[in-house]
Structures are given as structure tokens and as C-alpha cells.
PDB file of C-alpha atoms in Angstrom:
ATOM      1  CA  MET A 149      18.925 -36.940 -11.883  1.00 74.00           C
ATOM      2  CA  GLU A 150      16.399 -37.253 -14.714  1.00 84.00           C
ATOM      3  CA  HIS A 151      13.710 -38.025 -12.149  1.00 89.00           C
ATOM      4  CA  LEU A 152      14.638 -34.935 -10.127  1.00 93.00           C
ATOM      5  CA  GLN A 153      14.722 -32.713 -13.209  1.00 94.00           C
ATOM      6  CA  ALA A 154      11.230 -33.920 -14.045  1.00 96.00           C
ATOM      7  CA  HIS A 155      10.148 -32.676 -10.599  1.00 96.00           C
ATOM      8  CA  ARG A 156      11.796 -29.293 -11.263  1.00 97.00           C
ATOM      9  CA  THR A 157      10.161 -28.901 -14.659  1.00 96.00           C
ATOM     10  CA  PHE A 158       6.713 -29.847 -13.363  1.00 96.00           C
ATOM     11  CA  PHE A 159       7.172 -27.538 -10.352  1.00 97.00           C
ATOM     12  CA  ALA A 160       8.131 -24.620 -12.619  1.00 96.00           C
ATOM     13  CA  GLU A 161       5.202 -25.170 -14.957  1.00 95.00           C
ATOM     14  CA  LEU A 162       2.798 -25.613 -12.039  1.00 94.00           C
ATOM     15  CA  ILE A 163       3.690 -22.449 -10.141  1.00 95.00           C
ATOM     16  CA  THR A 164       3.950 -20.211 -13.199  1.00 95.00           C
ATOM     17  CA  SER A 165       0.651 -21.550 -14.557  1.00 93.00           C
ATOM     18  CA  SER A 166      -0.993 -21.025 -11.161  1.00 89.00           C
ATOM     19  CA  ALA A 167       0.422 -17.496 -11.168  1.00 86.00           C
ATOM     20  CA  GLY A 168      -1.138 -16.927 -14.575  1.00 84.00           C
ATOM     21  CA  SER A 169       2.229 -16.318 -16.198  1.00 71.00           C
ATOM     22  CA  ALA A 170       3.202 -19.546 -17.988  1.00 65.00           C
ATOM     23  CA  ALA A 171       1.945 -18.506 -21.421  1.00 66.00           C
ATOM     24  CA  SER A 172       3.013 -14.860 -21.254  1.00 72.00           C
ATOM     25  CA  HIS A 173       6.340 -15.422 -19.476  1.00 82.00           C
ATOM     26  CA  PRO A 174       7.872 -18.729 -20.649  1.00 89.00           C
ATOM     27  CA  ARG A 175      11.349 -17.509 -19.634  1.00 94.00           C
ATOM     28  CA  LEU A 176      10.166 -17.368 -16.032  1.00 96.00           C
ATOM     29  CA  ALA A 177       9.218 -21.056 -16.040  1.00 96.00           C
ATOM     30  CA  ALA A 178      12.592 -21.892 -17.595  1.00 96.00           C
ATOM     31  CA  ALA A 179      14.392 -19.900 -14.882  1.00 97.00           C
ATOM     32  CA  PHE A 180      12.583 -21.766 -12.100  1.00 97.00           C
ATOM     33  CA  ALA A 181      13.140 -25.144 -13.793  1.00 97.00           C
ATOM     34  CA  SER A 182      16.894 -24.602 -14.136  1.00 97.00           C
ATOM     35  CA  THR A 183      17.524 -23.269 -10.598  1.00 97.00           C
ATOM     36  CA  LEU A 184      18.329 -25.968  -8.045  1.00 97.00           C
ATOM     37  CA  ARG A 185      16.457 -25.007  -4.889  1.00 98.00           C
ATOM     38  CA  GLU A 186      18.351 -27.576  -2.804  1.00 97.00           C
ATOM     39  CA  ASN A 187      21.548 -25.575  -3.360  1.00 97.00           C
ATOM     40  CA  PHE A 188      20.059 -22.605  -1.491  1.00 98.00           C
ATOM     41  CA  VAL A 189      18.257 -24.070   1.542  1.00 97.00           C
ATOM     42  CA  GLY A 190      21.012 -26.130   3.152  1.00 96.00           C
ATOM     43  CA  PRO A 191      21.128 -29.879   3.721  1.00 96.00           C
ATOM     44  CA  GLY A 192      17.937 -31.823   4.360  1.00 97.00           C
ATOM     45  CA  PRO A 193      15.704 -32.946   5.847  1.00 98.00           C
ATOM     46  CA  TRP A 194      14.091 -29.506   5.640  1.00 98.00           C
ATOM     47  CA  LYS A 195      11.564 -27.729   7.783  1.00 97.00           C
ATOM     48  CA  VAL A 196       8.515 -26.496   5.883  1.00 97.00           C
ATOM     49  CA  PHE A 197       6.407 -23.659   7.291  1.00 93.00           C
ATOM     50  CA  ALA A 198       2.760 -24.637   7.785  1.00 90.00           C
ATOM     51  CA  GLY A 199      -0.016 -23.528  10.112  1.00 82.00           C
ATOM     52  CA  GLY A 200       2.169 -21.144  12.086  1.00 81.00           C
ATOM     53  CA  GLY A 201       4.863 -23.772  12.738  1.00 89.00           C
ATOM     54  CA  TYR A 202       7.243 -26.081  10.914  1.00 94.00           C
ATOM     55  CA  VAL A 203       6.830 -29.624   9.585  1.00 96.00           C
ATOM     56  CA  GLU A 204       9.964 -31.620   8.740  1.00 97.00           C
ATOM     57  CA  THR A 205      10.273 -33.490   5.443  1.00 97.00           C
ATOM     58  CA  PRO A 206      10.566 -37.279   5.930  1.00 97.00           C
ATOM     59  CA  THR A 207      13.946 -37.491   4.159  1.00 97.00           C
ATOM     60  CA  ASP A 208      16.541 -35.328   2.419  1.00 97.00           C
ATOM     61  CA  ASP A 209      15.157 -36.140  -1.037  1.00 97.00           C
ATOM     62  CA  PRO A 210      15.212 -32.797  -2.942  1.00 97.00           C
ATOM     63  CA  ALA A 211      11.932 -33.762  -4.613  1.00 96.00           C
ATOM     64  CA  PHE A 212      10.195 -32.474  -1.453  1.00 97.00           C
ATOM     65  CA  LEU A 213      11.435 -28.960  -2.311  1.00 98.00           C
ATOM     66  CA  TYR A 214       9.688 -28.839  -5.676  1.00 97.00           C
ATOM     67  CA  GLN A 215       6.284 -27.977  -4.294  1.00 96.00           C
ATOM     68  CA  ASP A 216       4.697 -24.641  -3.472  1.00 96.00           C
ATOM     69  CA  VAL A 217       6.077 -24.707   0.076  1.00 96.00           C
ATOM     70  CA  VAL A 218       7.915 -22.227   2.283  1.00 96.00           C
ATOM     71  CA  VAL A 219      11.218 -23.768   3.429  1.00 97.00           C
ATOM     72  CA  ALA A 220      13.047 -22.572   6.535  1.00 96.00           C
ATOM     73  CA  ILE A 221      16.478 -20.991   6.232  1.00 96.00           C
ATOM     74  CA  SER A 222      16.634 -20.088   9.931  1.00 94.00           C
ATOM     75  CA  THR A 223      13.782 -21.280  12.157  1.00 91.00           C
ATOM     76  CA  GLU A 224      15.101 -19.269  15.115  1.00 91.00           C
ATOM     77  CA  ARG A 225      14.884 -15.990  13.190  1.00 89.00           C
ATOM     78  CA  LYS A 226      11.729 -16.951  11.267  1.00 88.00           C
ATOM     79  CA  ILE A 227      13.628 -16.499   7.997  1.00 93.00           C
ATOM     80  CA  ASN A 228      12.347 -18.644   5.163  1.00 95.00           C
ATOM     81  CA  ASN A 229      12.891 -19.277   1.485  1.00 96.00           C
ATOM     82  CA  GLY A 230       9.664 -17.641   0.321  1.00 93.00           C
ATOM     83  CA  GLN A 231       6.601 -19.200  -1.237  1.00 95.00           C
ATOM     84  CA  PRO A 232       7.353 -19.960  -4.899  1.00 97.00           C
ATOM     85  CA  ILE A 233       3.941 -19.043  -6.306  1.00 96.00           C
ATOM     86  CA  LEU A 234       4.067 -15.637  -4.622  1.00 96.00           C
ATOM     87  CA  HIS A 235       7.457 -14.942  -6.164  1.00 97.00           C
ATOM     88  CA  ALA A 236       6.246 -16.246  -9.531  1.00 96.00           C
ATOM     89  CA  ILE A 237       3.357 -13.762  -9.417  1.00 96.00           C
ATOM     90  CA  CYS A 238       5.733 -10.963  -8.449  1.00 97.00           C
ATOM     91  CA  LEU A 239       8.407 -11.729 -11.030  1.00 96.00           C
ATOM     92  CA  ALA A 240       5.768 -11.990 -13.759  1.00 95.00           C
ATOM     93  CA  ALA A 241       4.432  -8.565 -12.744  1.00 96.00           C
ATOM     94  CA  LEU A 242       7.949  -7.079 -12.867  1.00 96.00           C
ATOM     95  CA  HIS A 243       8.459  -8.567 -16.357  1.00 95.00           C
ATOM     96  CA  VAL A 244      12.252  -8.553 -16.053  1.00 97.00           C
ATOM     97  CA  LYS A 245      13.903  -8.351 -19.473  1.00 97.00           C
ATOM     98  CA  GLU A 246      17.252  -9.525 -20.757  1.00 97.00           C
ATOM     99  CA  GLY A 247      19.940  -6.886 -20.353  1.00 98.00           C
ATOM    100  CA  GLU A 248      18.221  -5.059 -17.489  1.00 98.00           C
ATOM    101  CA  SER A 249      19.927  -4.128 -14.233  1.00 98.00           C
ATOM    102  CA  VAL A 250      18.252  -5.361 -11.054  1.00 98.00           C
ATOM    103  CA  VAL A 251      18.669  -4.628  -7.354  1.00 98.00           C
ATOM    104  CA  HIS A 252      17.445  -7.355  -4.998  1.00 98.00           C
ATOM    105  CA  VAL A 253      16.931  -6.224  -1.395  1.00 98.00           C
ATOM    106  CA  GLY A 254      16.751  -9.045   1.161  1.00 97.00           C
ATOM    107  CA  ALA A 255      18.409 -11.726  -0.945  1.00 97.00           C
ATOM    108  CA  GLY A 256      18.570 -14.351   1.808  1.00 97.00           C
ATOM    109  CA  THR A 257      20.690 -17.221   0.521  1.00 98.00           C
ATOM    110  CA  GLY A 258      20.193 -16.184  -3.098  1.00 98.00           C
ATOM    111  CA  TYR A 259      17.547 -18.489  -4.591  1.00 98.00           C
ATOM    112  CA  TYR A 260      15.347 -15.777  -6.085  1.00 98.00           C
ATOM    113  CA  THR A 261      18.448 -13.733  -6.876  1.00 98.00           C
ATOM    114  CA  ALA A 262      19.576 -16.600  -9.103  1.00 98.00           C
ATOM    115  CA  ILE A 263      16.223 -16.612 -10.875  1.00 98.00           C
ATOM    116  CA  LEU A 264      16.505 -12.850 -11.419  1.00 98.00           C
ATOM    117  CA  ALA A 265      19.975 -13.355 -12.904  1.00 98.00           C
ATOM    118  CA  LYS A 266      18.621 -15.898 -15.378  1.00 98.00           C
ATOM    119  CA  LEU A 267      15.885 -13.467 -16.400  1.00 98.00           C
ATOM    120  CA  THR A 268      18.373 -10.631 -17.009  1.00 98.00           C
ATOM    121  CA  GLY A 269      20.692 -12.939 -18.944  1.00 97.00           C
ATOM    122  CA  PRO A 270      24.395 -12.559 -19.744  1.00 97.00           C
ATOM    123  CA  THR A 271      24.062  -8.875 -20.672  1.00 98.00           C
ATOM    124  CA  GLY A 272      22.173  -7.892 -17.519  1.00 98.00           C
ATOM    125  CA  SER A 273      23.233  -7.524 -13.902  1.00 98.00           C
ATOM    126  CA  VAL A 274      21.909  -8.175 -10.408  1.00 98.00           C
ATOM    127  CA  VAL A 275      23.155  -6.511  -7.221  1.00 98.00           C
ATOM    128  CA  ALA A 276      21.914  -8.415  -4.168  1.00 98.00           C
ATOM    129  CA  TYR A 277      21.784  -6.881  -0.679  1.00 98.00           C
ATOM    130  CA  GLU A 278      21.573  -9.016   2.459  1.00 98.00           C
ATOM    131  CA  ILE A 279      21.929  -7.583   5.973  1.00 96.00           C
ATOM    132  CA  GLU A 280      22.331 -10.910   7.828  1.00 96.00           C
ATOM    133  CA  PRO A 281      26.066 -11.768   7.668  1.00 97.00           C
ATOM    134  CA  ASP A 282      25.708 -15.554   7.572  1.00 97.00           C
ATOM    135  CA  LEU A 283      23.047 -15.393   4.866  1.00 98.00           C
ATOM    136  CA  ALA A 284      25.095 -12.946   2.798  1.00 98.00           C
ATOM    137  CA  GLU A 285      28.070 -15.310   3.027  1.00 98.00           C
ATOM    138  CA  ARG A 286      25.944 -18.257   1.930  1.00 98.00           C
ATOM    139  CA  ALA A 287      24.436 -16.235  -0.922  1.00 98.00           C
ATOM    140  CA  GLY A 288      27.899 -15.270  -2.121  1.00 98.00           C
ATOM    141  CA  LYS A 289      28.947 -18.926  -2.263  1.00 98.00           C
ATOM    142  CA  ASN A 290      25.675 -20.086  -3.800  1.00 98.00           C
ATOM    143  CA  LEU A 291      25.849 -17.499  -6.588  1.00 98.00           C
ATOM    144  CA  LEU A 292      29.501 -17.906  -7.542  1.00 97.00           C
ATOM    145  CA  GLY A 293      28.528 -19.574 -10.805  1.00 95.00           C
ATOM    146  CA  LEU A 294      26.577 -16.518 -11.952  1.00 98.00           C
ATOM    147  CA  PRO A 295      29.114 -13.862 -13.024  1.00 97.00           C
ATOM    148  CA  THR A 296      26.475 -11.144 -13.500  1.00 98.00           C
ATOM    149  CA  VAL A 297      25.546 -11.214  -9.784  1.00 98.00           C
ATOM    150  CA  THR A 298      27.185  -9.114  -7.064  1.00 98.00           C
ATOM    151  CA  VAL A 299      26.328  -9.888  -3.430  1.00 98.00           C
ATOM    152  CA  ARG A 300      26.733  -7.099  -0.888  1.00 97.00           C
ATOM    153  CA  TYR A 301      26.650  -7.687   2.858  1.00 97.00           C
ATOM    154  CA  ALA A 302      24.864  -4.408   3.463  1.00 96.00           C
ATOM    155  CA  SER A 303      21.463  -2.889   4.044  1.00 95.00           C
ATOM    156  CA  GLY A 304      19.410  -2.162   0.965  1.00 96.00           C
ATOM    157  CA  SER A 305      17.554   0.543   2.868  1.00 95.00           C
ATOM    158  CA  GLN A 306      20.468   2.869   3.649  1.00 92.00           C
ATOM    159  CA  GLY A 307      22.733   4.906   1.407  1.00 89.00           C
ATOM    160  CA  ALA A 308      22.403   5.292  -2.339  1.00 90.00           C
ATOM    161  CA  LEU A 309      21.563   2.327  -4.539  1.00 96.00           C
ATOM    162  CA  PRO A 310      22.928   1.898  -8.065  1.00 96.00           C
ATOM    163  CA  GLU A 311      20.754   3.257 -10.857  1.00 98.00           C
ATOM    164  CA  CYS A 312      18.668   0.363 -12.151  1.00 98.00           C
ATOM    165  CA  ASP A 313      15.670  -0.865 -14.110  1.00 98.00           C
ATOM    166  CA  VAL A 314      14.168  -3.091 -11.408  1.00 98.00           C
ATOM    167  CA  ILE A 315      14.175  -3.185  -7.614  1.00 98.00           C
ATOM    168  CA  TYR A 316      12.760  -6.292  -5.971  1.00 98.00           C
ATOM    169  CA  VAL A 317      12.385  -6.186  -2.193  1.00 98.00           C
ATOM    170  CA  SER A 318      11.921  -9.405  -0.213  1.00 96.00           C
ATOM    171  CA  ALA A 319      11.178  -7.925   3.220  1.00 94.00           C
ATOM    172  CA  GLY A 320       8.217  -5.935   4.497  1.00 94.00           C
ATOM    173  CA  ALA A 321       8.397  -2.126   4.464  1.00 95.00           C
ATOM    174  CA  SER A 322       5.821   0.296   5.812  1.00 95.00           C
ATOM    175  CA  TYR A 323       6.647   2.904   3.159  1.00 97.00           C
ATOM    176  CA  PRO A 324       8.500   3.253  -0.167  1.00 97.00           C
ATOM    177  CA  LEU A 325      12.016   4.476   0.553  1.00 98.00           C
ATOM    178  CA  ASP A 326      13.287   7.550  -1.277  1.00 97.00           C
ATOM    179  CA  ILE A 327      16.504   5.715  -2.156  1.00 97.00           C
ATOM    180  CA  TRP A 328      14.456   3.034  -3.928  1.00 98.00           C
ATOM    181  CA  LEU A 329      12.387   5.508  -5.895  1.00 98.00           C
ATOM    182  CA  ASP A 330      15.390   7.684  -6.754  1.00 97.00           C
ATOM    183  CA  ALA A 331      17.410   4.716  -8.046  1.00 98.00           C
ATOM    184  CA  LEU A 332      14.807   3.810 -10.676  1.00 98.00           C
ATOM    185  CA  ARG A 333      15.426   4.843 -14.251  1.00 98.00           C
ATOM    186  CA  VAL A 334      12.424   6.145 -16.184  1.00 98.00           C
ATOM    187  CA  GLY A 335      10.467   3.010 -17.074  1.00 98.00           C
ATOM    188  CA  GLY A 336      11.923   1.229 -14.052  1.00 98.00           C
ATOM    189  CA  ARG A 337       9.829  -0.859 -11.670  1.00 98.00           C
ATOM    190  CA  LEU A 338       9.898  -1.272  -7.896  1.00 98.00           C
ATOM    191  CA  LEU A 339       8.034  -4.138  -6.249  1.00 98.00           C
ATOM    192  CA  PHE A 340       7.977  -4.518  -2.471  1.00 98.00           C
ATOM    193  CA  PRO A 341       5.711  -5.785   0.334  1.00 97.00           C
ATOM    194  CA  LEU A 342       3.904  -2.784   1.818  1.00 97.00           C
ATOM    195  CA  THR A 343       3.069  -4.257   5.203  1.00 94.00           C
ATOM    196  CA  SER A 344       1.303  -3.038   8.300  1.00 90.00           C
ATOM    197  CA  ALA A 345       2.179  -3.771  11.917  1.00 72.00           C
ATOM    198  CA  ASP A 346       3.395  -7.259  12.833  1.00 55.00           C
ATOM    199  CA  GLY A 347       0.768  -9.919  13.295  1.00 53.00           C
ATOM    200  CA  PRO A 348      -0.029 -11.661  16.610  1.00 45.00           C
ATOM    201  CA  GLY A 349       2.886 -13.284  18.383  1.00 44.00           C
ATOM    202  CA  GLU A 350       5.851 -13.552  16.055  1.00 45.00           C
ATOM    203  CA  MET A 351       3.821 -13.640  12.852  1.00 50.00           C
ATOM    204  CA  PRO A 352       5.154 -11.333  10.118  1.00 54.00           C
ATOM    205  CA  GLY A 353       3.466  -8.124   9.092  1.00 72.00           C
ATOM    206  CA  VAL A 354       0.661  -8.507   6.574  1.00 84.00           C
ATOM    207  CA  GLY A 355      -0.141  -6.297   3.626  1.00 93.00           C
ATOM    208  CA  ALA A 356       0.232  -6.490  -0.132  1.00 96.00           C
ATOM    209  CA  MET A 357       2.840  -6.360  -2.875  1.00 97.00           C
ATOM    210  CA  LEU A 358       2.955  -2.830  -4.302  1.00 98.00           C
ATOM    211  CA  LEU A 359       4.249  -2.368  -7.849  1.00 98.00           C
ATOM    212  CA  ILE A 360       5.504   1.113  -8.687  1.00 98.00           C
ATOM    213  CA  LYS A 361       6.608   2.174 -12.170  1.00 98.00           C
ATOM    214  CA  ARG A 362       8.545   5.363 -12.780  1.00 98.00           C
ATOM    215  CA  ALA A 363       6.565   6.566 -15.782  1.00 98.00           C
ATOM    216  CA  ALA A 364       8.426   9.885 -15.956  1.00 98.00           C
ATOM    217  CA  VAL A 365      11.055  11.662 -13.876  1.00 96.00           C
ATOM    218  CA  ASP A 366       8.377  12.993 -11.529  1.00 95.00           C
ATOM    219  CA  ARG A 367       5.481  10.587 -12.161  1.00 98.00           C
ATOM    220  CA  TYR A 368       4.931   7.158 -10.617  1.00 98.00           C
ATOM    221  CA  GLU A 369       2.217   4.662 -11.483  1.00 98.00           C
ATOM    222  CA  ALA A 370       1.265   2.256  -8.695  1.00 98.00           C
ATOM    223  CA  ARG A 371      -0.936  -0.778  -8.162  1.00 98.00           C
ATOM    224  CA  PHE A 372      -1.238  -3.642  -5.711  1.00 98.00           C
ATOM    225  CA  ILE A 373      -0.468  -7.098  -7.095  1.00 96.00           C
ATOM    226  CA  CYS A 374      -1.480  -9.544  -4.367  1.00 95.00           C
ATOM    227  CA  GLY A 375      -1.586  -9.995  -0.621  1.00 94.00           C
ATOM    228  CA  ALA A 376       1.619 -10.840   1.225  1.00 91.00           C
ATOM    229  CA  ALA A 377       3.181 -11.381   4.652  1.00 87.00           C
ATOM    230  CA  PHE A 378       6.907 -10.790   5.213  1.00 90.00           C
ATOM    231  CA  ILE A 379       9.421 -10.363   7.984  1.00 89.00           C
ATOM    232  CA  PRO A 380      10.278  -6.665   8.475  1.00 90.00           C
ATOM    233  CA  CYS A 381      12.762  -4.819   6.303  1.00 92.00           C
ATOM    234  CA  VAL A 382      15.299  -3.267   8.679  1.00 91.00           C
ATOM    235  CA  GLY A 383      15.437   0.496   8.117  1.00 92.00           C
ATOM    236  CA  ALA A 384      12.126   0.630   6.249  1.00 94.00           C
ATOM    237  CA  ARG A 385       9.671   0.526   9.136  1.00 93.00           C
ATOM    238  CA  ASP A 386       7.718   3.232  10.909  1.00 91.00           C
ATOM    239  CA  ASP A 387       5.181   2.322  13.596  1.00 90.00           C
ATOM    240  CA  GLN A 388       2.893   5.269  12.946  1.00 92.00           C
ATOM    241  CA  THR A 389       2.721   4.606   9.219  1.00 94.00           C
ATOM    242  CA  ALA A 390       2.283   0.860   9.836  1.00 92.00           C
ATOM    243  CA  ALA A 391      -0.755   1.647  11.984  1.00 91.00           C
ATOM    244  CA  LYS A 392      -2.187   3.861   9.225  1.00 93.00           C
ATOM    245  CA  LEU A 393      -1.660   1.033   6.755  1.00 94.00           C
ATOM    246  CA  SER A 394      -3.488  -1.395   9.041  1.00 92.00           C
ATOM    247  CA  ALA A 395      -6.486   0.941   9.046  1.00 93.00           C
ATOM    248  CA  ALA A 396      -6.304   1.456   5.281  1.00 95.00           C
ATOM    249  CA  PHE A 397      -6.184  -2.264   4.507  1.00 94.00           C
ATOM    250  CA  LYS A 398      -9.117  -2.899   6.853  1.00 93.00           C
ATOM    251  CA  ARG A 399     -11.052  -0.063   5.192  1.00 94.00           C
ATOM    252  CA  GLY A 400     -10.502  -1.637   1.778  1.00 95.00           C
ATOM    253  CA  GLY A 401     -10.168  -0.039  -1.617  1.00 96.00           C
ATOM    254  CA  SER A 402      -6.539  -0.982  -2.213  1.00 96.00           C
ATOM    255  CA  GLY A 403      -7.510  -2.249  -5.672  1.00 96.00           C
ATOM    256  CA  ASN A 404      -8.352   1.329  -6.647  1.00 98.00           C
ATOM    257  CA  VAL A 405      -4.794   2.628  -6.106  1.00 98.00           C
ATOM    258  CA  LYS A 406      -3.314   3.919  -9.368  1.00 98.00           C
ATOM    259  CA  SER A 407      -0.406   6.224  -8.546  1.00 98.00           C
ATOM    260  CA  LEU A 408       2.209   7.235  -6.015  1.00 98.00           C
ATOM    261  CA  ARG A 409       2.631  10.951  -5.251  1.00 98.00           C
ATOM    262  CA  ARG A 410       5.764  12.437  -3.680  1.00 97.00           C
ATOM    263  CA  ASN A 411       6.302  15.645  -1.739  1.00 94.00           C
ATOM    264  CA  SER A 412       2.820  17.036  -2.275  1.00 96.00           C
ATOM    265  CA  PRO A 413      -0.169  17.373   0.062  1.00 96.00           C
ATOM    266  CA  PRO A 414      -2.700  14.520  -0.160  1.00 97.00           C
ATOM    267  CA  ASP A 415      -6.072  15.292  -1.715  1.00 97.00           C
ATOM    268  CA  GLU A 416      -9.452  13.537  -1.677  1.00 98.00           C
ATOM    269  CA  THR A 417      -8.067  10.671  -3.811  1.00 98.00           C
ATOM    270  CA  CYS A 418      -5.613   9.604  -1.079  1.00 98.00           C
ATOM    271  CA  TRP A 419      -5.823   5.955  -0.018  1.00 98.00           C
ATOM    272  CA  CYS A 420      -2.988   6.142   2.529  1.00 97.00           C
ATOM    273  CA  SER A 421      -0.196   8.613   3.212  1.00 97.00           C
ATOM    274  CA  GLY A 422       3.142   8.776   4.973  1.00 96.00           C
ATOM    275  CA  ASN A 423       6.032  11.180   5.347  1.00 95.00           C
ATOM    276  CA  GLY A 424       6.572  12.705   1.888  1.00 96.00           C
ATOM    277  CA  TRP A 425       4.455  10.192  -0.053  1.00 98.00           C
ATOM    278  CA  TRP A 426       0.898   9.094  -0.584  1.00 98.00           C
ATOM    279  CA  LEU A 427      -1.028   6.595  -2.692  1.00 98.00           C
ATOM    280  CA  SER A 428      -3.764   7.977  -4.906  1.00 98.00           C
ATOM    281  CA  THR A 429      -6.756   6.375  -6.583  1.00 98.00           C
ATOM    282  CA  ALA A 430      -6.377   8.856  -9.464  1.00 97.00           C
TER     283      ALA A 430
END
């Protein structure tokens, strides 16, 4: 057990340092180090995503999980436990504080939900949404030891969400949903993969992680954090907008995005627009 904990600690320090967050977010490294990944990915040996396919670990030694690898949850559905360094970058950008309320959309089996719960602490709360029934059931069992977490077998893209400080979406959307933006308190942050059309074959849609902060009731700051590829978020996809995003990403300039505008006509600062929203470089 000491040997395995050494792997966890090194893994946590490695991915948070690589994400540039170890010094500024020591609580994030502690959350990764204390969360047992093997409890969330099923029994080994495990299938690791690489080069468009899966490679199986030689044994069921959990040490294989404490690397920056994408581990399959369901190979048939192309559902994976996401890449740790990507989530470390994202969680550092969200800067989740103790006592905050978080909504996690696309919780899978709950691994990153557990890390969110450790960041919010005993006075915070996490509501996790998972639309796949078997994964929601597994997440509920996996997270039983965290009393501040509520798992809902439901879509996080339909109906009203609880008012919150942070929304973290782990599935690709082609636009920011009104219910996400409306649920944010002033000062609240939304981070989700803004992805274009699906890649070739069964590859997920590619795009980038978009961080939106509700700076005032009617004002939203926005910036892209890093590139990303995710399976689609059911209920948050639109083919026409996805095609516009593909063109925008190919055109470039995403690093110049500074704000999200709602329910106003786009002007010359528009980077990309959809139904009732647009991203501005101003």
C-alpha cells in the first residue's frame, strides 16, 4: 500500500506540475493524490486509449493507472476516464474553492467528481449529472463515502440546474447552453469543451475548453484554456453551429476571445456565433 501511495503522490505532483498548477494550486495535487483511480475504472487489467485504439495493461496492478493515460470505462461506447493532465489544467483554471457549490455534467463513474468534492471540502457541495444509467449507478456507489456529493441519473443539458458557483462539463457541446449560463451566480465559472463536428470515423469532436466567468448579471468574460476532444454532450449539439465552429477553429484567432455576448447582434469583433450567443474578441 505504501508503494502504491507513492505512485499516487508522484502521479499527482507530475500532472499538476505539467499543468503549471502545482505551486499555485497545492490543494489540487492533494486531491489527485488522495483519490483512488482504481475505484472508478472497474477491475483490471485495463484498456488504455492510444493511437486511435486501446492497449491493455499487462496486469491488474493499479500502479499502471497512475500515469497520464486515458482509461476505458466502456470501449463499445468510446467512453473513457479522461486524460488526467487535461483535467488538471481545467480544474486549475476553474480554481474551485472550499465551500463552493459545483455542478458536474457528464460525471461518468465519478472520478473527477470525487476530486471536485475534495476541492469544495466539507462545507461545499457537488451535484453530478450522468445520462448513462449504468455509469450513473456506478458513480452513485463509488461516491457513497463523500456526503457532499449528489449523483443524478439525468441529463445536465435539460431543465433547470441548481444555482451554483462552478459548472464543469465533461462532454463536448457545440454551444453554451442557456441553462448553464443562467445557473451561474455572479462570479461563477463555467468550463466546457466547445467542440466542432465529430472527427473521422468514430473519433470525438475536436475543439477547445472554453472558460466563461459571469462577471456581472449581464456580463460574461470568456477565454479558451487548451485544446480538447470529447464525446458529444447529448442535448448540447447543433450541426450547423458545429460546422461554423470547425471553420472558426481552422481560421484561427481563438486566443483573442475575451467575452461571451448573449441576445445581441454580433459586431465586427465576433469570432463565432450561434443562436442567441456569440464570442467576441473585445
